[in-house]
């Protein structure tokens, strides 16, 4: 059988309804889900993302992909796929600047755990556990939040959000009547 070429998925932008929703667990890793994961990985690399969560492409499922190191490892790609992930441990706290493909041109410092342990399923349905720190730990927490309808700007101070209000209103302006915001 000929291998299917992955597709570039359009990214949903701030204001989009799916970005604000709690995503549903995956009950079965069907071929359709596997194809979707291939597309999600492909789109993450095409868009130079550190990670990408299913709600960011309009699919309200508990799936995300991350690869925090590929751009400083001479393009070596090692995507981590997480299906129905759960954190088991959080350790210490640290602050670092974040961005998000769904919030173009917005960067803010966010406090998160410095180290985490996460478990979930990989694309083959096998149990996958990771002990992470640094950018990997941060990316896991950022992407996990997308599955609960949380964006990094929800984690910054009220005052900082007030300063971002104009930019955010500008971004959400292109949301259509169905709650879809592709801003193209
Ligand atoms: Ni994001």
mmCIF file of C-alpha atoms and ligand atoms in Angstrom:
data_model
loop_
_atom_site.group_PDB
_atom_site.id
_atom_site.type_symbol
_atom_site.label_atom_id
_atom_site.label_comp_id
_atom_site.label_asym_id
_atom_site.label_seq_id
_atom_site.Cartn_x
_atom_site.Cartn_y
_atom_site.Cartn_z
ATOM 1 C CA UNK A 1 0.000 0.000 0.000
ATOM 2 C CA UNK A 2 1.246 3.434 -0.908
ATOM 3 C CA UNK A 3 2.120 5.622 2.023
ATOM 4 C CA UNK A 4 -0.091 8.644 2.338
ATOM 5 C CA UNK A 5 1.565 12.046 2.232
ATOM 6 C CA UNK A 6 0.910 14.145 5.329
ATOM 7 C CA UNK A 7 -1.170 17.265 4.955
ATOM 8 C CA UNK A 8 -0.636 20.750 6.280
ATOM 9 C CA UNK A 9 -3.455 21.520 8.718
ATOM 10 C CA UNK A 10 -4.687 25.099 9.113
ATOM 11 C CA UNK A 11 -3.946 26.558 12.559
ATOM 12 C CA UNK A 12 -6.762 28.007 14.631
ATOM 13 C CA UNK A 13 -6.105 31.448 16.039
ATOM 14 C CA UNK A 14 -7.127 33.104 19.329
ATOM 15 C CA UNK A 15 -10.871 33.638 19.387
ATOM 16 C CA UNK A 16 -11.548 30.208 17.891
ATOM 17 C CA UNK A 17 -14.092 28.215 19.894
ATOM 18 C CA UNK A 18 -12.213 24.882 19.774
ATOM 19 C CA UNK A 19 -9.178 26.483 21.435
ATOM 20 C CA UNK A 20 -11.320 27.278 24.491
ATOM 21 C CA UNK A 21 -12.901 23.843 24.868
ATOM 22 C CA UNK A 22 -11.878 20.902 27.045
ATOM 23 C CA UNK A 23 -10.872 18.199 24.575
ATOM 24 C CA UNK A 24 -12.266 14.643 24.610
ATOM 25 C CA UNK A 25 -10.157 11.550 25.398
ATOM 26 C CA UNK A 26 -9.224 9.289 22.497
ATOM 27 C CA UNK A 27 -11.082 5.992 22.870
ATOM 28 C CA UNK A 28 -9.472 4.101 19.993
ATOM 29 C CA UNK A 29 -6.380 4.737 17.906
ATOM 30 C CA UNK A 30 -7.910 4.185 14.491
ATOM 31 C CA UNK A 31 -6.159 4.613 11.133
ATOM 32 C CA UNK A 32 -7.898 7.958 10.878
ATOM 33 C CA UNK A 33 -6.319 9.044 14.181
ATOM 34 C CA UNK A 34 -2.904 7.791 12.999
ATOM 35 C CA UNK A 35 -3.210 9.831 9.795
ATOM 36 C CA UNK A 36 -4.268 12.839 11.848
ATOM 37 C CA UNK A 37 -1.172 12.468 14.076
ATOM 38 C CA UNK A 38 1.052 12.334 10.953
ATOM 39 C CA UNK A 39 -0.559 15.574 9.783
ATOM 40 C CA UNK A 40 -0.153 17.167 13.210
ATOM 41 C CA UNK A 41 3.574 16.304 13.319
ATOM 42 C CA UNK A 42 4.068 17.513 9.741
ATOM 43 C CA UNK A 43 2.266 20.789 10.491
ATOM 44 C CA UNK A 44 4.313 21.388 13.666
ATOM 45 C CA UNK A 45 7.578 21.192 11.702
ATOM 46 C CA UNK A 46 6.246 23.177 8.734
ATOM 47 C CA UNK A 47 5.181 25.986 11.083
ATOM 48 C CA UNK A 48 8.423 25.857 13.109
ATOM 49 C CA UNK A 49 6.507 24.988 16.266
ATOM 50 C CA UNK A 50 7.971 23.429 19.403
ATOM 51 C CA UNK A 51 4.666 21.651 19.863
ATOM 52 C CA UNK A 52 1.155 21.432 18.497
ATOM 53 C CA UNK A 53 -2.075 20.244 20.118
ATOM 54 C CA UNK A 54 -5.114 18.814 18.322
ATOM 55 C CA UNK A 55 -7.446 21.688 19.385
ATOM 56 C CA UNK A 56 -5.078 24.085 17.594
ATOM 57 C CA UNK A 57 -6.131 22.530 14.305
ATOM 58 C CA UNK A 58 -9.809 22.346 15.255
ATOM 59 C CA UNK A 59 -9.898 18.772 16.567
ATOM 60 C CA UNK A 60 -11.143 18.562 20.130
ATOM 61 C CA UNK A 61 -9.182 15.439 21.098
ATOM 62 C CA UNK A 62 -6.605 14.828 23.823
ATOM 63 C CA UNK A 63 -3.590 14.529 21.526
ATOM 64 C CA UNK A 64 -0.497 16.676 21.214
ATOM 65 C CA UNK A 65 2.962 16.454 19.686
ATOM 66 C CA UNK A 66 6.187 18.140 20.825
ATOM 67 C CA UNK A 67 9.794 18.302 19.714
ATOM 68 C CA UNK A 68 11.535 20.987 21.748
ATOM 69 C CA UNK A 69 15.037 20.299 20.441
ATOM 70 C CA UNK A 70 14.895 19.808 16.698
ATOM 71 C CA UNK A 71 15.796 23.336 15.680
ATOM 72 C CA UNK A 72 19.058 23.277 17.625
ATOM 73 C CA UNK A 73 19.893 19.703 16.727
ATOM 74 C CA UNK A 74 20.546 20.486 13.069
ATOM 75 C CA UNK A 75 17.035 19.587 12.077
ATOM 76 C CA UNK A 76 17.014 16.085 13.514
ATOM 77 C CA UNK A 77 13.379 15.290 14.096
ATOM 78 C CA UNK A 78 12.276 13.297 17.130
ATOM 79 C CA UNK A 79 8.601 14.012 17.609
ATOM 80 C CA UNK A 80 7.017 12.963 20.890
ATOM 81 C CA UNK A 81 3.358 11.999 20.508
ATOM 82 C CA UNK A 82 1.111 12.087 23.572
ATOM 83 C CA UNK A 83 -2.404 10.669 23.565
ATOM 84 C CA UNK A 84 -4.603 11.047 26.671
ATOM 85 C CA UNK A 85 -1.653 12.378 28.708
ATOM 86 C CA UNK A 86 -1.622 12.866 32.486
ATOM 87 C CA UNK A 87 1.013 14.465 34.675
ATOM 88 C CA UNK A 88 2.245 12.321 37.539
ATOM 89 C CA UNK A 89 4.734 14.738 39.078
ATOM 90 C CA UNK A 90 5.602 18.417 39.150
ATOM 91 C CA UNK A 91 8.806 19.750 40.678
ATOM 92 C CA UNK A 92 9.979 23.333 41.360
ATOM 93 C CA UNK A 93 8.902 26.398 39.439
ATOM 94 C CA UNK A 94 10.565 28.500 36.801
ATOM 95 C CA UNK A 95 9.683 31.452 34.577
ATOM 96 C CA UNK A 96 10.394 31.616 30.839
ATOM 97 C CA UNK A 97 9.085 33.389 27.762
ATOM 98 C CA UNK A 98 6.538 31.493 25.664
ATOM 99 C CA UNK A 99 4.836 31.884 22.347
ATOM 100 C CA UNK A 100 2.096 29.906 20.624
ATOM 101 C CA UNK A 101 1.143 29.292 16.990
ATOM 102 C CA UNK A 102 -2.430 30.235 17.939
ATOM 103 C CA UNK A 103 -1.272 33.575 19.374
ATOM 104 C CA UNK A 104 0.943 35.027 16.633
ATOM 105 C CA UNK A 105 3.339 37.772 17.677
ATOM 106 C CA UNK A 106 2.573 37.461 21.390
ATOM 107 C CA UNK A 107 5.335 36.455 23.788
ATOM 108 C CA UNK A 108 5.113 36.541 27.578
ATOM 109 C CA UNK A 109 6.892 35.027 30.530
ATOM 110 C CA UNK A 110 4.972 32.168 32.126
ATOM 111 C CA UNK A 111 5.628 30.379 35.421
ATOM 112 C CA UNK A 112 5.573 26.599 35.133
ATOM 113 C CA UNK A 113 7.012 23.538 36.845
ATOM 114 C CA UNK A 114 10.691 23.066 36.120
ATOM 115 C CA UNK A 115 10.473 19.275 36.024
ATOM 116 C CA UNK A 116 7.555 17.004 35.238
ATOM 117 C CA UNK A 117 6.736 13.355 34.794
ATOM 118 C CA UNK A 118 4.036 12.628 32.240
ATOM 119 C CA UNK A 119 2.389 9.447 31.069
ATOM 120 C CA UNK A 120 0.139 8.740 28.136
ATOM 121 C CA UNK A 121 -0.051 6.642 25.009
ATOM 122 C CA UNK A 122 2.080 6.946 21.904
ATOM 123 C CA UNK A 123 0.791 6.727 18.318
ATOM 124 C CA UNK A 124 0.950 2.913 18.498
ATOM 125 C CA UNK A 125 -1.223 2.844 21.599
ATOM 126 C CA UNK A 126 1.683 1.807 23.821
ATOM 127 C CA UNK A 127 2.201 3.408 27.214
ATOM 128 C CA UNK A 128 4.733 6.236 27.012
ATOM 129 C CA UNK A 129 6.292 7.924 30.047
ATOM 130 C CA UNK A 130 8.641 10.875 30.054
ATOM 131 C CA UNK A 131 10.653 12.519 32.764
ATOM 132 C CA UNK A 132 11.289 16.017 31.459
ATOM 133 C CA UNK A 133 12.971 19.264 32.408
ATOM 134 C CA UNK A 134 13.924 22.495 30.662
ATOM 135 C CA UNK A 135 12.200 23.321 27.400
ATOM 136 C CA UNK A 136 10.787 19.802 27.086
ATOM 137 C CA UNK A 137 8.977 20.095 30.442
ATOM 138 C CA UNK A 138 7.694 23.538 29.480
ATOM 139 C CA UNK A 139 6.445 22.384 26.072
ATOM 140 C CA UNK A 140 4.627 19.418 27.644
ATOM 141 C CA UNK A 141 2.811 21.725 30.079
ATOM 142 C CA UNK A 142 1.991 24.310 27.421
ATOM 143 C CA UNK A 143 0.573 21.687 25.032
ATOM 144 C CA UNK A 144 -1.284 19.868 27.810
ATOM 145 C CA UNK A 145 -3.033 23.137 28.684
ATOM 146 C CA UNK A 146 -4.396 23.319 25.129
ATOM 147 C CA UNK A 147 -6.261 20.062 25.833
ATOM 148 C CA UNK A 148 -8.063 21.822 28.690
ATOM 149 C CA UNK A 149 -8.827 24.921 26.643
ATOM 150 C CA UNK A 150 -6.128 26.959 28.389
ATOM 151 C CA UNK A 151 -3.751 29.317 26.584
ATOM 152 C CA UNK A 152 -0.499 30.688 28.009
ATOM 153 C CA UNK A 153 -1.988 34.167 28.239
ATOM 154 C CA UNK A 154 -4.467 32.747 30.773
ATOM 155 C CA UNK A 155 -1.472 32.231 33.085
ATOM 156 C CA UNK A 156 -0.063 35.764 33.104
ATOM 157 C CA UNK A 157 -0.977 38.638 35.415
ATOM 158 C CA UNK A 158 -4.183 40.638 34.938
ATOM 159 C CA UNK A 159 -2.141 43.754 34.312
ATOM 160 C CA UNK A 160 -0.157 42.117 31.518
ATOM 161 C CA UNK A 161 -3.383 40.926 29.947
ATOM 162 C CA UNK A 162 -4.755 44.435 29.944
ATOM 163 C CA UNK A 163 -1.720 45.505 27.916
ATOM 164 C CA UNK A 164 -2.424 42.705 25.437
ATOM 165 C CA UNK A 165 -6.107 43.488 25.070
ATOM 166 C CA UNK A 166 -5.800 45.427 21.839
ATOM 167 C CA UNK A 167 -3.670 42.735 20.175
ATOM 168 C CA UNK A 168 -6.070 40.015 21.331
ATOM 169 C CA UNK A 169 -9.127 41.885 20.076
ATOM 170 C CA UNK A 170 -7.350 42.295 16.761
ATOM 171 C CA UNK A 171 -6.645 38.543 16.552
ATOM 172 C CA UNK A 172 -10.160 37.444 17.511
ATOM 173 C CA UNK A 173 -11.776 39.853 15.047
ATOM 174 C CA UNK A 174 -11.510 37.310 12.222
ATOM 175 C CA UNK A 175 -13.567 34.652 14.078
ATOM 176 C CA UNK A 176 -16.530 33.616 11.908
ATOM 177 C CA UNK A 177 -20.132 32.912 12.912
ATOM 178 C CA UNK A 178 -19.277 29.234 13.561
ATOM 179 C CA UNK A 179 -16.546 30.186 16.036
ATOM 180 C CA UNK A 180 -13.746 29.314 13.596
ATOM 181 C CA UNK A 181 -10.771 31.643 13.411
ATOM 182 C CA UNK A 182 -8.235 30.838 10.700
ATOM 183 C CA UNK A 183 -7.176 34.469 10.141
ATOM 184 C CA UNK A 184 -5.999 34.082 6.554
HETATM 185 NI NI1 LIG B 1 0.304 26.827 22.079
#
